[in-house]
XYZ file of C-alpha atoms in Angstrom:
473
model
C 39.677 283.699 255.994
C 42.776 281.491 256.219
C 42.256 277.748 256.203
C 43.683 277.341 259.772
C 41.096 279.863 260.922
C 38.356 277.692 259.429
C 39.739 274.745 261.386
C 39.773 276.861 264.550
C 36.138 277.838 263.983
C 35.135 274.193 263.564
C 37.152 273.163 266.619
C 35.522 275.855 268.807
C 32.090 274.684 267.672
C 32.985 271.068 268.482
C 34.151 272.096 271.967
C 30.951 274.069 272.590
C 28.793 271.180 271.354
C 30.749 268.710 273.480
C 30.296 270.919 276.582
C 26.581 271.288 275.851
C 26.211 267.503 275.506
C 28.065 267.017 278.796
C 25.738 269.498 280.530
C 22.712 267.803 278.969
C 23.927 264.385 280.110
C 24.467 265.806 283.585
C 20.908 267.143 283.587
C 19.475 263.796 282.492
C 21.500 261.958 285.143
C 20.100 264.232 287.872
C 16.517 264.396 286.660
C 15.382 262.708 289.886
C 17.837 264.425 292.226
C 16.012 266.499 294.828
C 16.754 270.214 294.563
C 18.811 269.871 291.358
C 18.778 272.939 289.118
C 18.990 272.402 285.376
C 22.268 273.600 283.881
C 22.851 275.211 280.531
C 26.032 276.022 278.615
C 25.996 279.693 277.655
C 28.062 280.560 274.575
C 28.986 283.730 272.686
C 30.559 284.380 269.314
C 34.259 285.138 268.974
C 34.714 288.474 267.172
C 36.947 288.875 264.173
C 40.564 289.878 264.816
C 40.569 291.944 261.620
C 41.171 295.675 262.112
C 38.221 298.077 261.849
C 37.271 298.905 258.272
C 38.521 295.586 256.978
C 36.295 293.749 254.545
C 37.204 290.458 256.220
C 35.111 290.980 259.378
C 34.336 287.313 259.828
C 34.031 285.866 263.312
C 36.319 283.243 264.772
C 33.665 280.753 265.897
C 32.173 280.336 269.366
C 33.446 280.521 272.937
C 31.929 279.082 276.141
C 30.964 281.945 278.461
C 29.782 279.952 281.461
C 27.711 277.005 282.587
C 24.575 278.656 283.898
C 22.304 277.392 286.662
C 18.599 277.752 285.933
C 17.502 278.952 289.338
C 15.262 281.724 290.660
C 16.374 283.076 294.049
C 12.955 284.563 294.776
C 11.180 281.252 294.189
C 13.773 279.475 296.342
C 13.101 281.951 299.158
C 9.355 281.433 298.866
C 9.805 277.653 298.935
C 11.972 277.919 302.049
C 9.312 279.998 303.789
C 6.579 277.600 302.684
C 8.645 274.615 303.877
C 9.115 276.325 307.240
C 5.388 276.923 307.695
C 4.424 273.448 306.458
C 6.926 271.795 308.798
C 5.628 273.916 311.678
C 1.996 272.932 311.071
C 2.937 269.264 310.574
C 4.819 269.150 313.858
C 1.992 270.919 315.661
C -0.514 268.520 314.144
C 1.467 265.538 315.431
C 1.711 266.916 318.971
C -1.857 268.253 319.085
C -3.246 264.902 317.952
C -1.407 263.269 320.838
C -2.878 265.886 323.177
C -6.339 265.362 321.698
C -6.040 261.598 322.281
C -5.713 262.262 326.020
C -9.345 263.401 326.088
C -10.781 260.650 323.898
C -13.312 258.647 325.868
C -12.201 255.029 325.646
C -15.210 252.723 325.969
C -17.405 255.664 326.974
C -15.536 256.142 330.270
C -14.016 259.574 329.830
C -13.556 262.048 332.663
C -16.792 263.824 331.779
C -18.791 260.641 332.378
C -16.768 259.726 335.438
C -17.450 263.099 337.063
C -21.147 262.703 336.309
C -21.058 259.221 337.819
C -19.319 260.632 340.922
C -22.095 263.160 341.543
C -24.817 260.661 340.605
C -23.544 258.211 343.204
C -23.956 260.916 345.838
C -27.559 261.373 344.653
C -28.108 257.644 345.137
C -26.488 257.906 348.541
C -28.893 260.726 349.414
C -31.760 258.301 348.775
C -30.181 255.555 350.888
C -27.661 257.183 353.273
C -27.303 254.041 355.392
C -26.788 251.628 352.490
C -23.269 250.169 352.679
C -23.330 249.009 349.054
C -24.138 252.516 347.830
C -21.362 253.910 350.024
C -18.961 251.437 348.437
C -20.184 252.546 345.035
C -19.491 256.200 345.945
C -15.924 255.319 346.894
C -15.384 253.272 343.714
C -16.806 256.035 341.496
C -14.567 258.555 343.241
C -11.448 256.433 342.700
C -12.356 255.944 339.037
C -12.560 259.706 338.619
C -9.329 260.253 340.565
C -7.476 257.646 338.500
C -8.641 259.208 335.231
C -7.512 262.665 336.353
C -4.138 261.121 337.213
C -4.031 259.413 333.804
C -4.770 262.636 331.959
C -2.243 264.656 333.946
C 0.407 261.965 333.434
C -0.419 261.819 329.719
C 0.182 265.554 329.436
C 3.608 265.035 330.990
C 4.284 262.128 328.613
C 3.583 264.400 325.630
C 5.918 266.991 327.155
C 8.670 264.388 327.517
C 8.128 263.329 323.890
C 8.328 266.963 322.785
C 11.589 267.438 324.706
C 13.107 264.458 322.911
C 12.066 265.958 319.563
C 13.458 269.344 320.625
C 16.778 267.634 321.271
C 16.671 266.053 317.831
C 15.714 269.351 316.132
C 18.597 271.173 317.816
C 21.016 268.463 316.637
C 19.629 268.785 313.102
C 20.095 272.576 313.201
C 23.714 272.153 314.276
C 24.345 269.592 311.522
C 22.711 271.813 308.876
C 24.722 274.842 310.017
C 27.963 272.878 309.766
C 27.017 271.575 306.318
C 26.185 275.081 305.068
C 29.476 276.427 306.411
C 31.455 273.688 304.669
C 29.566 274.175 301.405
C 30.148 277.922 301.644
C 33.877 277.356 301.792
C 33.853 274.918 298.854
C 31.707 277.280 296.765
C 34.039 280.188 297.485
C 37.160 278.181 296.622
C 35.670 277.012 293.319
C 34.307 280.453 292.421
C 37.639 282.102 293.214
C 39.375 279.633 290.897
C 37.021 280.540 288.055
C 34.909 277.409 288.276
C 31.137 276.992 288.258
C 30.016 275.643 291.658
C 26.480 274.934 290.433
C 26.089 271.527 292.059
C 27.539 272.800 295.331
C 25.082 275.697 295.289
C 22.223 273.233 294.780
C 23.455 271.257 297.768
C 23.626 274.448 299.808
C 20.064 275.349 298.805
C 18.914 271.908 299.974
C 20.702 272.407 303.292
C 19.136 275.860 303.662
C 15.690 274.441 303.008
C 16.322 271.713 305.598
C 17.406 274.380 308.080
C 14.372 276.548 307.277
C 12.101 273.591 308.075
C 13.563 273.552 311.582
C 13.358 277.244 312.507
C 12.935 280.767 311.144
C 16.129 282.005 309.458
C 17.358 284.991 307.466
C 19.977 284.734 304.696
C 22.324 287.203 303.042
C 24.759 286.717 300.164
C 28.285 287.956 300.680
C 30.543 289.253 297.872
C 32.540 286.006 297.740
C 29.568 283.765 296.812
C 29.113 282.743 300.434
C 25.923 282.792 302.464
C 25.444 284.321 305.918
C 22.610 282.733 307.901
C 20.985 284.329 310.939
C 18.564 282.815 313.406
C 15.762 285.355 313.370
C 15.762 287.450 316.515
C 18.905 285.767 317.858
C 21.978 286.385 315.722
C 24.353 284.745 313.248
C 24.267 280.979 312.873
C 26.619 280.692 309.884
C 29.031 283.506 309.166
C 32.245 283.072 307.201
C 34.183 280.101 308.584
C 32.070 279.973 311.750
C 29.011 277.856 312.465
C 27.387 278.506 315.850
C 26.118 275.519 317.779
C 22.939 275.413 319.845
C 22.794 273.387 323.031
C 20.029 272.084 325.299
C 19.963 271.801 329.069
C 17.371 271.211 331.760
C 16.397 274.156 333.919
C 13.760 275.370 336.425
C 10.289 276.514 335.375
C 9.913 280.037 333.997
C 7.173 282.595 333.479
C 6.727 281.656 329.811
C 5.088 278.302 330.527
C 8.135 276.033 330.574
C 7.804 273.576 333.428
C 10.399 272.385 335.899
C 13.227 270.343 334.361
C 12.039 270.846 330.759
C 14.656 271.613 328.117
C 15.989 275.130 327.554
C 18.012 276.108 324.475
C 21.094 278.293 324.557
C 23.300 279.840 321.904
C 26.708 281.470 322.170
C 25.668 283.988 319.497
C 23.025 285.516 321.762
C 23.884 288.072 324.412
C 21.359 286.486 326.799
C 22.536 282.952 326.068
C 19.128 281.317 326.551
C 17.075 281.604 323.352
C 14.234 279.150 324.043
C 11.438 281.686 323.853
C 12.990 283.699 321.019
C 12.965 280.810 318.547
C 9.963 280.953 316.237
C 8.751 279.026 313.209
C 9.618 275.626 311.798
C 9.538 272.350 313.693
C 11.442 273.690 316.689
C 9.195 276.734 317.081
C 6.097 274.512 316.820
C 7.392 272.105 319.477
C 8.142 274.932 321.899
C 4.757 276.534 321.224
C 2.805 273.343 321.952
C 4.920 272.461 324.984
C 4.949 275.857 326.710
C 1.550 277.186 325.649
C -0.996 274.532 324.708
C 0.156 271.825 327.116
C 0.774 274.281 329.948
C -2.758 275.654 329.585
C -4.219 272.124 329.541
C -2.196 271.042 332.599
C -3.039 274.217 334.521
C -6.754 273.831 333.819
C -6.724 270.187 334.874
C -4.993 271.285 338.076
C -7.599 273.982 338.587
C -10.389 271.450 338.069
C -8.889 269.002 340.561
C -8.222 271.741 343.124
C -11.735 273.138 342.843
C -13.412 269.734 343.176
C -11.241 268.900 346.196
C -11.774 272.178 348.029
C -15.487 272.490 347.230
C -16.415 268.909 348.150
C -14.277 269.021 351.300
C -15.841 272.314 352.358
C -19.298 270.736 352.260
C -18.221 267.342 353.597
C -16.524 268.854 356.662
C -19.867 270.310 357.757
C -21.488 266.868 357.833
C -21.459 264.002 360.252
C -20.240 260.489 359.552
C -22.099 257.336 360.618
C -19.859 257.361 363.689
C -21.070 260.849 364.623
C -17.752 262.578 363.811
C -17.700 265.976 362.114
C -15.002 267.753 360.093
C -13.728 264.792 358.112
C -12.275 265.399 354.640
C -13.621 263.474 351.678
C -10.508 264.221 349.557
C -6.984 264.700 350.819
C -6.534 268.470 351.230
C -4.464 270.175 348.524
C -2.697 273.387 349.480
C -2.052 274.814 346.001
C -3.427 274.658 342.485
C -0.084 273.769 340.923
C 0.069 269.994 340.250
C -3.277 269.512 342.036
C -4.341 266.956 339.405
C -1.366 264.812 340.410
C -2.211 264.988 344.138
C -5.982 264.490 343.870
C -6.904 261.529 346.080
C -9.438 260.201 348.564
C -8.760 261.035 352.195
C -7.261 258.344 354.368
C -10.439 258.280 356.491
C -12.705 257.444 353.549
C -10.192 254.929 352.224
C -10.212 253.220 355.612
C -13.998 253.002 355.927
C -16.996 254.039 353.864
C -18.709 254.885 357.158
C -16.543 258.028 357.216
C -18.468 259.432 354.262
C -20.608 262.186 355.770
C -24.217 262.387 354.625
C -26.019 263.991 357.575
C -26.100 267.663 358.571
C -26.823 266.766 362.200
C -25.428 264.088 364.534
C -27.289 260.876 365.222
C -29.614 261.362 362.240
C -29.586 258.090 360.273
C -31.930 259.269 357.532
C -30.405 262.723 357.166
C -29.170 263.169 353.597
C -28.610 266.908 353.373
C -24.810 266.750 353.029
C -25.011 264.067 350.317
C -27.549 266.214 348.450
C -25.344 269.264 348.853
C -22.325 267.444 347.407
C -24.356 266.126 344.469
C -25.585 269.670 343.878
C -22.017 270.903 343.373
C -22.222 269.522 339.820
C -24.661 272.279 338.831
C -22.929 275.076 340.759
C -20.722 277.628 339.045
C -17.609 276.942 341.087
C -15.086 277.155 338.232
C -13.479 280.100 336.456
C -14.320 282.674 339.149
C -17.924 281.551 339.269
C -18.472 281.534 335.502
C -18.907 277.806 334.843
C -19.742 274.450 336.354
C -17.230 271.623 336.564
C -18.823 269.964 333.512
C -18.739 273.182 331.487
C -15.164 273.848 332.545
C -13.999 270.382 331.517
C -15.915 270.524 328.221
C -14.251 273.871 327.514
C -10.821 272.244 327.930
C -11.736 269.505 325.474
C -13.359 271.973 323.080
C -10.383 274.333 323.089
C -7.955 271.506 322.295
C -10.238 270.363 319.476
C -10.535 273.892 318.053
C -6.770 274.467 318.114
C -6.164 271.085 316.477
C -8.772 271.656 313.754
C -7.523 275.185 313.048
C -3.951 273.963 312.708
C -5.049 271.096 310.450
C -6.870 273.498 308.134
C -3.811 275.754 308.026
C -1.657 272.707 307.255
C -3.829 271.719 304.288
C -3.737 275.262 302.918
C 0.020 275.487 303.397
C 0.560 272.191 301.585
C -1.365 273.569 298.601
C 0.799 276.702 298.602
C 3.983 274.657 298.754
C 2.794 272.402 295.933
C 2.192 275.448 293.735
C 5.631 276.854 294.518
C 7.266 273.497 293.793
C 5.544 273.448 290.403
C 6.826 276.959 289.669
C 10.349 275.880 290.590
C 10.008 272.778 288.414
C 9.095 274.933 285.436
C 12.256 276.999 285.904
C 14.793 274.578 287.324
C 13.374 271.127 286.674
C 14.704 268.684 284.093
C 12.448 267.519 281.251
C 13.757 264.246 279.843
C 12.015 264.858 276.511
C 13.478 268.338 276.183
C 16.962 267.216 277.166
C 16.814 264.306 274.683
C 15.888 266.733 271.912
C 18.746 269.021 272.942
C 21.127 266.068 272.954
C 20.266 265.236 269.358
C 20.645 268.889 268.372
C 24.075 269.154 269.978
C 25.091 265.858 268.334
C 24.221 267.277 264.908
C 26.118 270.459 265.778
C 29.134 268.381 266.749
C 28.941 266.351 263.511
C 28.581 269.506 261.410
C 31.534 271.114 263.179
C 33.621 268.015 262.488
C 32.599 268.289 258.857
C 33.900 271.874 258.780
C 37.297 270.656 260.018
C 37.262 267.768 257.541
C 36.588 270.127 254.618
C 39.242 272.545 255.832
C 41.678 269.626 255.954
C 40.820 268.657 252.385
C 41.270 272.268 251.294
C 44.683 272.288 252.924
C 45.660 269.101 251.069
C 44.528 270.667 247.788
C 46.689 273.727 248.415
C 49.682 271.577 249.297
C 49.189 269.471 246.144
C 49.210 272.633 244.006
C 52.662 273.572 245.320
C 54.028 270.195 244.363
């Protein structure tokens, strides 16, 4: 081998060692960077230029093949799916806890106790139908129950409003992530086309994809030019080539899927139908829509049914009785014509508000000690007037509370399990793509020795060249 070839071999080794040290330094610098994938310089030997059969088949040193990215696409996909499910359960847990708080009995005065007090006051009134103080107590107990029903129904609407604000934020985050992925796609493609290694850009794109997956269910496909096409599952393309679709929100009338009047709908230009609210599944956005249009709608509807049933049943009995003034047919509650929003309209009748003497207790006129109507109203508590005659008002209300508690507990258990799954996947990714400071420090020392040894090869080749030149003198 000619002396210049020895120098070339040493120089190639120095370049490879220098590149490896640069990659190692880059790894160490990004050891704490979220989503960073460890990089490694991949090298290969340079073959000998000697013709076949030559006895001088000695290689020409080393060449840098590429800077590889230690990343497993399958693990990344699993982490995205796990992040989606974890984010969905976390968002549900937040909203369900707020819903659960509506039914918490503050100071022991929850609706269950207030309804019991309402019926108990009528039992007291049955014992003393002419007692003005007991009549006042009936009216006060009724208003306490009415006010708590109003509070609960209003609290449901407050949670809905909160969910709508979070839906707006999630849609904005989806649009921002889609734009970021589109821009990163273009930068990756430009760098890849120019022969570069867009490893850091691909890490950034993976982080953006994970962020997007936390918001909603997506599907991804690689294109031949190192780009990434992203579809909203069941809807259509979100990121495709130079295009990034944008979602939008608007307020609309109620629909048959549980969305109430004036709640937010979501539309997308990539969907033939335009409105995609009830197609979106998974992630934070899917969880918010699920709680808003299913859980909260069921709770609100059942509160309305409870209020409507109490109003109609009590009024039906009360209208048969006679007041202290001898009048018949008076309403105890203001009549409600429909179940929808009945919990908002539940209220005492104007007659009872005006005078407690308009509370009917007697089944016959001019019967001061007659208590049959008061007894009949108190007996409604034990009657199966709810759910098509399947449950009492207490059982019906307890079922509402129990169902919310069951859904919340089930989601919380699923959340804990999903967090464990995600932790395991993160550990698997760390083993493949994570940076070990100890390992990188060892590699750095190794590459330093390689660099020094390569420099020594050039130094010796230089001395050999001087020796040859001195011989010619």
